[in-house]
Amino acid sequence: MFDPSVITDNAALLWQGLLVTLLYTVATIATGLLIGFAIGLAQLSRILPIRMFGRVYVEFFRNIPLLVILLWSYYALPIFLHVNITKAWAGYLSLSFYIGAFYAEILRAGVEGIDPGQSDAATALGMSSGQRMRRVILPQAIRRMLPPLVGQSIIQMKNTTLLSAITVPDLLYQGSYISSFTYKPMEVYSAVAAIFLIILVPLTALARRMEGPHARIH
Amino acid sequence: MPASIEPADILSIDHLNLRYGNRQILRDISLSVRQGEVVVLLGASGCGKTSLLRSINLLTQPQSGRITIGGEAIFDRSEQGVDRLRLGAKQIERIRARTGMVFQQFNLFPHMSVLRNVAEAPVIVGGMTRDQAEQEARDLLLQLGMEAHAEKRPAQLSGGQQQRVAIARALAMKPAVMLFDEPTSALDPELVGEVLRAMVALARSGMTMVIVTHELGLAFEIADRVVFLDGGEIAADGPPAEILLAPKHPRVASFVARFHESIDMLKPFLETA
């Protein structure tokens, strides 16, 4: 029997969990965008060491599972550095660095996808490399980048559930907690899944609509 | 102008060499273009004419040689690869802006209006006020018959219209010499005429022009000189009538034979017209 009272009785805990999930989602997306922008530009740099740094960063964070990054930064990094790292900081930084690598790849691909003739035309008019990037390349690239950026951000919200592994009280963590004293995993985990669906289905639809007409501009 | 005064060289290229890896694209090219002169570069595909044009404003970096635009060197490197000139990016950009370039694929900025395409560089490179730049841009668009399309995006225009906007965009920087890289090759046949007419008008106005094209008719119409490239070298250089009608070099002869054939085929129709 499905017992909805488990959910209504513990709505406050679920609500708190949801706020934590949303907080980490928004904060790590914002920080990740800054990191991704910097690393993406580094990957496009004409200066080899900077370009290599960008490449190494991206491959490093894309090839370690996020769960490993989270556990490592919370349990192993403090031992290496002899400092105390709270689970909040470990979670925030891990998720930010991780998604930054994916945003950087989206930026790089977006810029490299622009016809080289655009850069030629801007160069021939006497524009500097900075002006070419700001006035000609990025405005076109960002339009193409929006759908994959939204898609990656949706994945990021789902990835925050891994925070429960380092006991950050996110939505999934609160669900597990409720389930542990009510013995009603069916109701609780169904509720957690439903909350994600309610938030992410409209965003996914939005991302799909953005892919439509915008992708056809060029 | 008194006949005793020789017009100055606007552009001079000395002993230019360009390689991609082991492939020699340009071999010891020397070429001077005087003020007001119209030079048409001809040659088979892959002969290096587009590379030569792109070397002039350093869109393509040559290995060695010397390039001077408006009396000021933009590139000077010995055959041994020693730079005899070290310019910062700012100086290269300043000298490069004296050349205007028109591309085969137009390369208009798709996210800007036609007006903005023309006015952008004068504002951000030339330091003009936006009002002044837009006023001048409208004048140029008027000259090219595009004033009615100023607020449109490039994607709303035909290829011929886009190329005319691209010419206006290049002219907006008030270049000393205009470089055209096969400006009609990407156009549908019925759109070639409007671009050729714009180029003829520009040549008549006294603009110095270097044109890479396959339109031999254009060469006859406006060229003061035809330069024929073969295998990265200059095979012939002279007035169009001399080069195209009485070719001495066998490669030039075979290149223009096709043109002569099409003229012969057209003759009966032209005579009845």
Tab-separated table of C-alpha atoms in Angstrom:
chain	number	residue	atom	x	y	z
A	1	MET	CA	0.000	0.000	0.000
A	2	PHE	CA	1.271	3.442	-0.935
A	3	ASP	CA	1.122	5.604	2.162
A	4	PRO	CA	1.272	9.317	1.260
A	5	SER	CA	1.244	10.382	4.919
A	6	VAL	CA	4.955	9.496	5.118
A	7	ILE	CA	5.617	12.282	2.650
A	8	THR	CA	3.252	14.857	4.091
A	9	ASP	CA	4.456	14.187	7.639
A	10	ASN	CA	8.080	14.715	6.581
A	11	ALA	CA	7.512	17.439	4.018
A	12	ALA	CA	9.677	19.858	6.004
A	13	LEU	CA	12.703	17.555	5.764
A	14	LEU	CA	12.167	17.022	2.045
A	15	TRP	CA	11.752	20.763	1.583
A	16	GLN	CA	15.047	21.415	3.403
A	17	GLY	CA	16.733	18.802	1.233
A	18	LEU	CA	15.338	20.351	-1.907
A	19	LEU	CA	16.652	23.788	-0.875
A	20	VAL	CA	20.125	22.316	-0.304
A	21	THR	CA	19.972	20.594	-3.711
A	22	LEU	CA	18.908	23.824	-5.423
A	23	LEU	CA	21.529	25.845	-3.568
A	24	TYR	CA	24.338	23.518	-4.666
A	25	THR	CA	22.953	23.359	-8.200
A	26	VAL	CA	22.830	27.131	-8.634
A	27	ALA	CA	26.088	27.872	-6.817
A	28	THR	CA	28.133	25.222	-8.623
A	29	ILE	CA	26.664	26.123	-12.009
A	30	ALA	CA	27.561	29.794	-11.444
A	31	THR	CA	31.096	28.981	-10.293
A	32	GLY	CA	31.446	26.308	-12.959
A	33	LEU	CA	30.523	28.818	-15.677
A	34	LEU	CA	33.348	31.108	-14.550
A	35	ILE	CA	35.792	28.192	-14.446
A	36	GLY	CA	34.547	26.848	-17.764
A	37	PHE	CA	34.901	30.241	-19.434
A	38	ALA	CA	38.480	30.647	-18.202
A	39	ILE	CA	39.523	27.068	-19.007
A	40	GLY	CA	37.714	27.154	-22.363
A	41	LEU	CA	39.614	30.300	-23.381
A	42	ALA	CA	42.830	28.717	-22.085
A	43	GLN	CA	42.226	25.766	-24.418
A	44	LEU	CA	41.937	28.204	-27.327
A	45	SER	CA	45.043	30.201	-26.377
A	46	ARG	CA	47.867	30.625	-28.867
A	47	ILE	CA	50.331	30.204	-25.985
A	48	LEU	CA	51.210	26.529	-25.700
A	49	PRO	CA	51.637	26.187	-21.898
A	50	ILE	CA	48.258	27.888	-21.307
A	51	ARG	CA	46.614	25.693	-23.925
A	52	MET	CA	48.148	22.602	-22.364
A	53	PHE	CA	46.993	23.626	-18.895
A	54	GLY	CA	43.438	23.935	-20.222
A	55	ARG	CA	43.636	20.551	-21.901
A	56	VAL	CA	45.060	18.814	-18.806
A	57	TYR	CA	42.390	20.386	-16.587
A	58	VAL	CA	39.581	19.192	-18.828
A	59	GLU	CA	40.912	15.662	-19.237
A	60	PHE	CA	41.620	15.408	-15.506
A	61	PHE	CA	38.102	16.262	-14.385
A	62	ARG	CA	36.313	14.512	-17.238
A	63	ASN	CA	38.048	11.204	-16.615
A	64	ILE	CA	37.618	10.824	-12.879
A	65	PRO	CA	34.130	9.786	-11.764
A	66	LEU	CA	32.421	12.573	-9.847
A	67	LEU	CA	31.784	10.263	-6.888
A	68	VAL	CA	35.529	9.600	-6.662
A	69	ILE	CA	36.295	13.327	-6.821
A	70	LEU	CA	33.800	14.007	-4.030
A	71	LEU	CA	35.073	11.246	-1.746
A	72	TRP	CA	38.702	12.063	-2.496
A	73	SER	CA	38.340	15.780	-1.811
A	74	TYR	CA	36.470	15.177	1.447
A	75	TYR	CA	38.429	12.222	2.851
A	76	ALA	CA	41.853	12.267	1.112
A	77	LEU	CA	42.637	15.907	0.323
A	78	PRO	CA	42.571	17.042	3.983
A	79	ILE	CA	45.259	14.451	4.761
A	80	PHE	CA	47.470	15.640	1.888
A	81	LEU	CA	47.096	19.300	2.792
A	82	HIS	CA	46.893	18.927	6.588
A	83	VAL	CA	43.811	21.131	6.672
A	84	ASN	CA	40.230	20.654	7.611
A	85	ILE	CA	37.847	20.770	4.659
A	86	THR	CA	34.169	20.862	5.522
A	87	LYS	CA	31.821	18.672	3.539
A	88	ALA	CA	30.086	21.808	2.280
A	89	TRP	CA	33.328	23.130	0.759
A	90	ALA	CA	34.393	19.726	-0.539
A	91	GLY	CA	31.013	19.284	-2.214
A	92	TYR	CA	30.821	22.817	-3.596
A	93	LEU	CA	34.348	22.813	-5.024
A	94	SER	CA	34.195	19.276	-6.424
A	95	LEU	CA	30.948	19.922	-8.278
A	96	SER	CA	32.161	23.322	-9.527
A	97	PHE	CA	35.524	22.058	-10.817
A	98	TYR	CA	33.843	19.041	-12.341
A	99	ILE	CA	31.199	20.886	-14.333
A	100	GLY	CA	33.743	23.581	-15.231
A	101	ALA	CA	35.561	21.000	-17.342
A	102	PHE	CA	32.391	20.208	-19.283
A	103	TYR	CA	31.479	23.884	-19.756
A	104	ALA	CA	35.040	24.498	-21.014
A	105	GLU	CA	34.583	21.818	-23.666
A	106	ILE	CA	31.267	23.348	-24.735
A	107	LEU	CA	32.936	26.757	-25.107
A	108	ARG	CA	35.884	25.345	-27.044
A	109	ALA	CA	33.651	23.397	-29.422
A	110	GLY	CA	31.351	26.412	-29.846
A	111	VAL	CA	34.217	28.725	-30.791
A	112	GLU	CA	35.946	26.176	-33.017
A	113	GLY	CA	32.643	25.567	-34.801
A	114	ILE	CA	32.542	29.141	-36.102
A	115	ASP	CA	33.592	29.433	-39.768
A	116	PRO	CA	37.254	30.574	-39.933
A	117	GLY	CA	36.145	33.081	-42.580
A	118	GLN	CA	34.579	35.116	-39.748
A	119	SER	CA	37.931	35.504	-38.069
A	120	ASP	CA	39.586	36.266	-41.439
A	121	ALA	CA	37.082	39.042	-42.141
A	122	ALA	CA	37.512	40.580	-38.682
A	123	THR	CA	41.305	40.343	-38.953
A	124	ALA	CA	41.337	41.945	-42.398
A	125	LEU	CA	39.373	44.890	-40.981
A	126	GLY	CA	42.180	45.482	-38.475
A	127	MET	CA	40.507	44.041	-35.368
A	128	SER	CA	42.765	42.778	-32.575
A	129	SER	CA	42.449	39.187	-31.391
A	130	GLY	CA	40.463	40.376	-28.350
A	131	GLN	CA	38.074	42.397	-30.517
A	132	ARG	CA	37.620	39.453	-32.873
A	133	MET	CA	36.698	37.225	-29.941
A	134	ARG	CA	34.365	39.701	-28.198
A	135	ARG	CA	32.658	41.268	-31.212
A	136	VAL	CA	32.567	38.510	-33.797
A	137	ILE	CA	33.302	34.998	-32.536
A	138	LEU	CA	31.772	34.785	-29.036
A	139	PRO	CA	28.396	36.372	-29.864
A	140	GLN	CA	27.910	33.713	-32.536
A	141	ALA	CA	29.406	30.896	-30.476
A	142	ILE	CA	27.289	31.611	-27.379
A	143	ARG	CA	24.097	31.227	-29.388
A	144	ARG	CA	25.219	27.754	-30.405
A	145	MET	CA	26.436	26.924	-26.924
A	146	LEU	CA	23.153	27.628	-25.098
A	147	PRO	CA	21.426	24.269	-25.708
A	148	PRO	CA	24.411	22.149	-24.560
A	149	LEU	CA	24.950	24.510	-21.606
A	150	VAL	CA	21.368	23.981	-20.455
A	151	GLY	CA	21.709	20.238	-21.008
A	152	GLN	CA	24.892	20.057	-18.955
A	153	SER	CA	23.296	22.138	-16.195
A	154	ILE	CA	20.403	19.680	-16.004
A	155	ILE	CA	22.921	16.860	-15.539
A	156	GLN	CA	24.536	18.954	-12.809
A	157	MET	CA	21.308	19.108	-10.812
A	158	LYS	CA	21.058	15.322	-10.974
A	159	ASN	CA	24.736	14.997	-10.036
A	160	THR	CA	24.137	16.841	-6.757
A	161	THR	CA	22.545	13.641	-5.436
A	162	LEU	CA	26.095	12.266	-5.132
A	163	LEU	CA	26.606	14.818	-2.349
A	164	SER	CA	24.727	12.470	-0.021
A	165	ALA	CA	27.796	10.187	-0.171
A	166	ILE	CA	29.708	12.761	1.854
A	167	THR	CA	26.649	13.360	4.076
A	168	VAL	CA	25.663	16.752	2.685
A	169	PRO	CA	21.933	16.912	3.546
A	170	ASP	CA	20.563	17.218	0.008
A	171	LEU	CA	17.202	15.952	-1.213
A	172	LEU	CA	18.365	12.358	-1.646
A	173	TYR	CA	20.140	12.368	1.723
A	174	GLN	CA	16.957	13.569	3.453
A	175	GLY	CA	14.993	10.903	1.599
A	176	SER	CA	17.344	8.190	2.835
A	177	TYR	CA	17.073	9.599	6.319
A	178	ILE	CA	13.269	9.623	6.308
A	179	SER	CA	13.239	6.143	4.861
A	180	SER	CA	15.589	4.931	7.626
A	181	PHE	CA	13.153	5.733	10.435
A	182	THR	CA	9.804	5.271	8.641
A	183	TYR	CA	10.757	2.056	6.801
A	184	LYS	CA	8.844	3.366	3.777
A	185	PRO	CA	11.459	3.479	0.992
A	186	MET	CA	8.864	3.057	-1.762
A	187	GLU	CA	6.971	6.259	-0.870
A	188	VAL	CA	10.038	8.333	-0.018
A	189	TYR	CA	12.233	7.496	-3.003
A	190	SER	CA	9.237	7.830	-5.329
A	191	ALA	CA	8.713	11.315	-3.938
A	192	VAL	CA	12.386	12.199	-4.453
A	193	ALA	CA	12.246	10.962	-8.056
A	194	ALA	CA	8.984	12.863	-8.658
A	195	ILE	CA	10.486	16.122	-7.383
A	196	PHE	CA	13.396	15.819	-9.832
A	197	LEU	CA	10.989	15.044	-12.673
A	198	ILE	CA	8.770	18.039	-11.887
A	199	ILE	CA	11.739	20.415	-11.933
A	200	LEU	CA	13.750	18.973	-14.810
A	201	VAL	CA	11.124	17.965	-17.388
A	202	PRO	CA	10.192	21.609	-18.160
A	203	LEU	CA	13.877	22.576	-18.330
A	204	THR	CA	14.617	19.698	-20.703
A	205	ALA	CA	11.718	20.805	-22.885
A	206	LEU	CA	13.141	24.341	-22.864
A	207	ALA	CA	16.571	23.055	-23.932
A	208	ARG	CA	14.980	21.124	-26.770
A	209	ARG	CA	13.067	24.175	-27.979
A	210	MET	CA	16.274	26.220	-27.937
A	211	GLU	CA	17.961	23.621	-30.113
A	212	GLY	CA	15.228	23.958	-32.727
A	213	PRO	CA	15.135	27.419	-34.300
A	214	HIS	CA	18.533	28.582	-32.998
A	215	ALA	CA	20.411	25.639	-34.446
A	216	ARG	CA	18.941	26.408	-37.846
A	217	ILE	CA	20.250	30.007	-37.985
A	218	HIS	CA	23.540	28.965	-39.592
B	1	MET	CA	48.021	64.997	-63.074
B	2	PRO	CA	51.229	66.025	-64.871
B	3	ALA	CA	52.681	63.114	-66.797
B	4	SER	CA	56.116	63.621	-65.282
B	5	ILE	CA	54.976	62.500	-61.829
B	6	GLU	CA	54.993	58.715	-61.506
B	7	PRO	CA	52.313	57.479	-59.122
B	8	ALA	CA	53.863	55.941	-56.006
B	9	ASP	CA	53.798	52.228	-55.276
B	10	ILE	CA	50.927	51.506	-52.901
B	11	LEU	CA	51.927	47.926	-52.503
B	12	SER	CA	55.218	46.205	-53.083
B	13	ILE	CA	56.081	42.558	-52.626
B	14	ASP	CA	59.721	41.459	-52.862
B	15	HIS	CA	61.086	37.924	-53.095
B	16	LEU	CA	58.128	36.410	-51.277
B	17	ASN	CA	58.271	32.711	-50.394
B	18	LEU	CA	55.498	30.694	-48.795
B	19	ARG	CA	55.566	27.034	-47.822
B	20	TYR	CA	53.052	24.756	-46.145
B	21	GLY	CA	55.241	22.015	-44.697
B	22	ASN	CA	57.313	20.781	-47.635
B	23	ARG	CA	54.994	22.226	-50.257
B	24	GLN	CA	56.277	25.419	-51.842
B	25	ILE	CA	53.173	27.550	-52.501
B	26	LEU	CA	54.842	30.797	-53.593
B	27	ARG	CA	58.349	30.984	-55.023
B	28	ASP	CA	60.281	34.257	-55.070
B	29	ILE	CA	57.320	36.466	-56.000
B	30	SER	CA	58.035	40.147	-56.649
B	31	LEU	CA	55.190	42.457	-57.569
B	32	SER	CA	54.534	46.185	-57.267
B	33	VAL	CA	51.190	47.893	-57.538
B	34	ARG	CA	50.990	51.624	-58.174
B	35	GLN	CA	48.387	54.040	-56.903
B	36	GLY	CA	45.168	53.618	-58.869
B	37	GLU	CA	46.352	50.499	-60.641
B	38	VAL	CA	44.053	47.485	-61.068
B	39	VAL	CA	45.919	44.164	-61.116
B	40	VAL	CA	44.143	40.898	-61.895
B	41	LEU	CA	45.788	37.684	-60.697
B	42	LEU	CA	45.016	34.714	-62.904
B	43	GLY	CA	46.064	31.085	-62.833
B	44	ALA	CA	44.807	27.551	-62.456
B	45	SER	CA	43.405	26.342	-59.125
B	46	GLY	CA	46.184	25.710	-56.639
B	47	CYS	CA	48.683	27.982	-58.385
B	48	GLY	CA	48.993	30.133	-55.275
B	49	LYS	CA	47.001	33.216	-56.260
B	50	THR	CA	44.736	33.186	-53.192
B	51	SER	CA	47.761	32.500	-50.965
B	52	LEU	CA	49.516	35.491	-52.508
B	53	LEU	CA	46.512	37.709	-51.841
B	54	ARG	CA	46.233	36.484	-48.230
B	55	SER	CA	49.953	37.050	-47.699
B	56	ILE	CA	49.597	40.745	-48.530
B	57	ASN	CA	47.706	41.485	-45.282
B	58	LEU	CA	49.355	38.593	-43.425
B	59	LEU	CA	46.203	36.487	-43.097
B	60	THR	CA	48.702	33.886	-44.247
B	61	GLN	CA	52.214	34.189	-42.848
B	62	PRO	CA	54.907	33.837	-45.539
B	63	GLN	CA	58.295	32.250	-44.810
B	64	SER	CA	60.430	35.026	-46.243
B	65	GLY	CA	60.348	38.200	-48.300
B	66	ARG	CA	59.263	41.762	-47.831
B	67	ILE	CA	55.806	43.353	-48.039
B	68	THR	CA	55.264	47.115	-48.003
B	69	ILE	CA	51.848	48.761	-47.901
B	70	GLY	CA	51.600	52.517	-48.435
B	71	GLY	CA	55.359	52.910	-48.021
B	72	GLU	CA	55.462	51.097	-44.679
B	73	ALA	CA	56.791	47.552	-44.336
B	74	ILE	CA	54.428	45.082	-42.620
B	75	PHE	CA	56.689	42.052	-43.100
B	76	ASP	CA	60.398	41.658	-43.799
B	77	ARG	CA	62.227	38.391	-43.245
B	78	SER	CA	65.417	37.082	-44.852
B	79	GLU	CA	65.596	33.755	-46.678
B	80	GLN	CA	67.454	32.408	-43.668
B	81	GLY	CA	64.373	33.167	-41.579
B	82	VAL	CA	65.850	36.175	-39.768
B	83	ASP	CA	63.319	38.919	-39.086
B	84	ARG	CA	64.598	42.259	-40.322
B	85	LEU	CA	61.478	43.861	-38.926
B	86	ARG	CA	59.738	43.205	-35.630
B	87	LEU	CA	56.288	44.696	-35.407
B	88	GLY	CA	53.923	44.346	-32.480
B	89	ALA	CA	50.383	43.091	-33.069
B	90	LYS	CA	49.072	46.682	-32.808
B	91	GLN	CA	51.319	47.943	-35.614
B	92	ILE	CA	50.481	45.006	-37.863
B	93	GLU	CA	46.767	45.644	-37.270
B	94	ARG	CA	47.209	49.340	-38.106
B	95	ILE	CA	49.034	48.679	-41.400
B	96	ARG	CA	46.726	45.788	-42.271
B	97	ALA	CA	43.700	48.089	-41.983
B	98	ARG	CA	45.058	49.982	-45.046
B	99	THR	CA	44.003	46.989	-47.116
B	100	GLY	CA	40.360	46.115	-47.577
B	101	MET	CA	39.550	42.504	-48.321
B	102	VAL	CA	36.562	40.896	-50.030
B	103	PHE	CA	36.195	37.136	-49.695
B	104	GLN	CA	34.766	34.425	-51.894
B	105	GLN	CA	32.226	33.451	-49.203
B	106	PHE	CA	31.441	37.123	-48.255
B	107	ASN	CA	32.075	36.369	-44.551
B	108	LEU	CA	29.593	38.972	-43.336
B	109	PHE	CA	28.938	38.907	-39.594
B	110	PRO	CA	25.583	37.062	-39.355
B	111	HIS	CA	24.674	38.431	-35.902
B	112	MET	CA	24.861	42.081	-37.011
B	113	SER	CA	22.630	44.156	-39.260
B	114	VAL	CA	23.953	45.212	-42.659
B	115	LEU	CA	24.571	48.722	-41.300
B	116	ARG	CA	26.425	47.383	-38.272
B	117	ASN	CA	28.543	45.110	-40.470
B	118	VAL	CA	29.775	48.193	-42.313
B	119	ALA	CA	30.041	50.554	-39.333
B	120	GLU	CA	31.577	48.204	-36.744
B	121	ALA	CA	35.266	48.369	-37.703
B	122	PRO	CA	35.369	52.157	-38.196
B	123	VAL	CA	34.072	52.481	-34.605
B	124	ILE	CA	36.080	49.833	-32.769
B	125	VAL	CA	39.238	49.916	-34.909
B	126	GLY	CA	39.146	53.408	-36.415
B	127	GLY	CA	37.898	55.176	-33.288
B	128	MET	CA	35.060	56.941	-35.098
B	129	THR	CA	31.876	57.861	-33.230
B	130	ARG	CA	28.989	55.474	-33.885
B	131	ASP	CA	26.886	58.271	-35.433
B	132	GLN	CA	29.630	59.324	-37.812
B	133	ALA	CA	30.410	55.710	-38.772
B	134	GLU	CA	26.750	54.930	-39.447
B	135	GLN	CA	26.371	58.064	-41.555
B	136	GLU	CA	29.370	57.039	-43.678
B	137	ALA	CA	28.138	53.449	-43.797
B	138	ARG	CA	24.789	54.631	-45.196
B	139	ASP	CA	26.624	56.642	-47.870
B	140	LEU	CA	28.623	53.568	-48.879
B	141	LEU	CA	25.519	51.370	-48.926
B	142	LEU	CA	23.875	54.005	-51.146
B	143	GLN	CA	26.831	53.870	-53.570
B	144	LEU	CA	26.450	50.110	-53.775
B	145	GLY	CA	22.687	50.215	-54.127
B	146	MET	CA	22.123	48.533	-50.756
B	147	GLU	CA	20.701	51.446	-48.730
B	148	ALA	CA	17.230	49.893	-48.580
B	149	HIS	CA	18.646	46.821	-46.821
B	150	ALA	CA	20.581	48.609	-44.041
B	151	GLU	CA	18.511	47.159	-41.187
B	152	LYS	CA	18.391	43.569	-42.504
B	153	ARG	CA	20.528	40.654	-41.425
B	154	PRO	CA	22.936	39.151	-43.983
B	155	ALA	CA	20.940	35.897	-44.077
B	156	GLN	CA	17.997	37.831	-45.568
B	157	LEU	CA	20.066	38.915	-48.597
B	158	SER	CA	21.023	37.185	-51.833
B	159	GLY	CA	24.662	36.267	-52.415
B	160	GLY	CA	25.178	39.212	-54.759
B	161	GLN	CA	23.697	41.604	-52.215
B	162	GLN	CA	25.847	40.130	-49.444
B	163	GLN	CA	28.957	40.596	-51.551
B	164	ARG	CA	28.059	44.227	-52.221
B	165	VAL	CA	27.698	44.756	-48.453
B	166	ALA	CA	31.081	43.060	-47.986
B	167	ILE	CA	32.596	45.560	-50.451
B	168	ALA	CA	31.024	48.430	-48.501
B	169	ARG	CA	32.347	46.977	-45.246
B	170	ALA	CA	35.893	46.852	-46.627
B	171	LEU	CA	35.626	50.383	-48.086
B	172	ALA	CA	34.450	51.751	-44.731
B	173	MET	CA	38.011	51.529	-43.400
B	174	LYS	CA	39.129	53.805	-46.276
B	175	PRO	CA	41.765	51.368	-47.502
B	176	ALA	CA	44.612	52.335	-49.806
B	177	VAL	CA	44.216	49.090	-51.718
B	178	MET	CA	41.330	46.642	-52.087
B	179	LEU	CA	42.015	42.898	-52.255
B	180	PHE	CA	39.401	40.665	-53.882
B	181	ASP	CA	39.599	36.890	-53.460
B	182	GLU	CA	37.404	35.305	-56.148
B	183	PRO	CA	34.507	37.622	-55.268
B	184	THR	CA	32.071	36.075	-57.766
B	185	SER	CA	33.004	32.392	-57.571
B	186	ALA	CA	30.404	31.524	-54.934
B	187	LEU	CA	27.578	33.359	-56.694
B	188	ASP	CA	24.758	32.016	-58.838
B	189	PRO	CA	25.393	33.098	-62.448
B	190	GLU	CA	22.554	35.618	-62.488
B	191	LEU	CA	24.027	37.412	-59.447
B	192	VAL	CA	27.569	37.804	-60.812
B	193	GLY	CA	26.727	40.901	-62.868
B	194	GLU	CA	25.735	43.165	-59.962
B	195	VAL	CA	29.014	42.446	-58.152
B	196	LEU	CA	31.091	42.932	-61.315
B	197	ARG	CA	29.356	46.263	-61.958
B	198	ALA	CA	30.190	47.402	-58.424
B	199	MET	CA	33.830	46.442	-58.980
B	200	VAL	CA	33.988	48.234	-62.332
B	201	ALA	CA	32.571	51.383	-60.716
B	202	LEU	CA	35.142	51.119	-57.944
B	203	ALA	CA	37.988	50.748	-60.446
B	204	ARG	CA	36.733	53.773	-62.412
B	205	SER	CA	36.716	55.808	-59.188
B	206	GLY	CA	40.491	55.335	-59.028
B	207	MET	CA	40.703	52.664	-56.334
B	208	THR	CA	43.842	50.542	-56.310
B	209	MET	CA	42.752	46.924	-56.616
B	210	VAL	CA	44.284	43.456	-56.628
B	211	ILE	CA	41.771	40.881	-57.826
B	212	VAL	CA	41.943	37.099	-57.897
B	213	THR	CA	39.283	35.952	-60.329
B	214	HIS	CA	38.345	33.512	-63.046
B	215	GLU	CA	36.301	36.186	-64.846
B	216	LEU	CA	38.508	36.905	-67.853
B	217	GLY	CA	35.940	39.431	-69.020
B	218	LEU	CA	36.539	41.428	-65.840
B	219	ALA	CA	40.270	41.355	-66.556
B	220	PHE	CA	39.650	42.887	-69.988
B	221	GLU	CA	37.222	45.409	-68.632
B	222	ILE	CA	39.165	46.931	-65.738
B	223	ALA	CA	42.665	45.471	-65.421
B	224	ASP	CA	45.655	47.670	-66.101
B	225	ARG	CA	47.786	44.590	-65.659
B	226	VAL	CA	47.260	40.872	-65.654
B	227	VAL	CA	49.611	38.717	-63.593
B	228	PHE	CA	49.547	35.018	-64.401
B	229	LEU	CA	50.737	32.646	-61.684
B	230	ASP	CA	51.856	29.113	-62.431
B	231	GLY	CA	53.196	26.720	-59.816
B	232	GLY	CA	53.735	29.535	-57.322
B	233	GLU	CA	55.724	31.686	-59.749
B	234	ILE	CA	54.850	34.651	-61.932
B	235	ALA	CA	54.690	33.299	-65.477
B	236	ALA	CA	53.487	36.480	-67.161
B	237	ASP	CA	52.883	40.088	-66.175
B	238	GLY	CA	51.590	42.755	-68.537
B	239	PRO	CA	48.576	44.546	-70.045
B	240	PRO	CA	45.518	42.290	-70.475
B	241	ALA	CA	45.477	42.504	-74.284
B	242	GLU	CA	49.074	41.377	-74.498
B	243	ILE	CA	48.806	38.566	-71.942
B	244	LEU	CA	45.391	37.226	-72.905
B	245	LEU	CA	45.235	37.748	-76.653
B	246	ALA	CA	48.847	37.014	-77.585
B	247	PRO	CA	50.094	34.735	-74.819
B	248	LYS	CA	53.781	33.793	-75.077
B	249	HIS	CA	53.970	31.410	-72.128
B	250	PRO	CA	52.509	27.967	-73.027
B	251	ARG	CA	50.636	27.643	-69.713
B	252	VAL	CA	49.009	31.026	-70.238
B	253	ALA	CA	48.123	30.032	-73.789
B	254	SER	CA	46.376	26.840	-72.674
B	255	PHE	CA	44.612	28.741	-69.872
B	256	VAL	CA	43.158	31.367	-72.198
B	257	ALA	CA	42.397	28.894	-75.007
B	258	ARG	CA	39.210	27.930	-73.206
B	259	PHE	CA	38.209	31.584	-73.128
B	260	HIS	CA	38.949	32.026	-76.824
B	261	GLU	CA	36.829	28.977	-77.613
B	262	SER	CA	33.854	30.382	-75.749
B	263	ILE	CA	34.278	33.720	-77.568
B	264	ASP	CA	34.365	31.874	-80.912
B	265	MET	CA	31.216	29.986	-80.017
B	266	LEU	CA	29.486	33.226	-79.043
B	267	LYS	CA	30.569	35.136	-82.182
B	268	PRO	CA	27.658	34.155	-84.441
B	269	PHE	CA	25.207	35.182	-81.725
B	270	LEU	CA	26.987	38.453	-81.015
B	271	GLU	CA	27.015	39.370	-84.720
B	272	THR	CA	23.292	38.802	-85.116
B	273	ALA	CA	22.498	40.773	-81.987
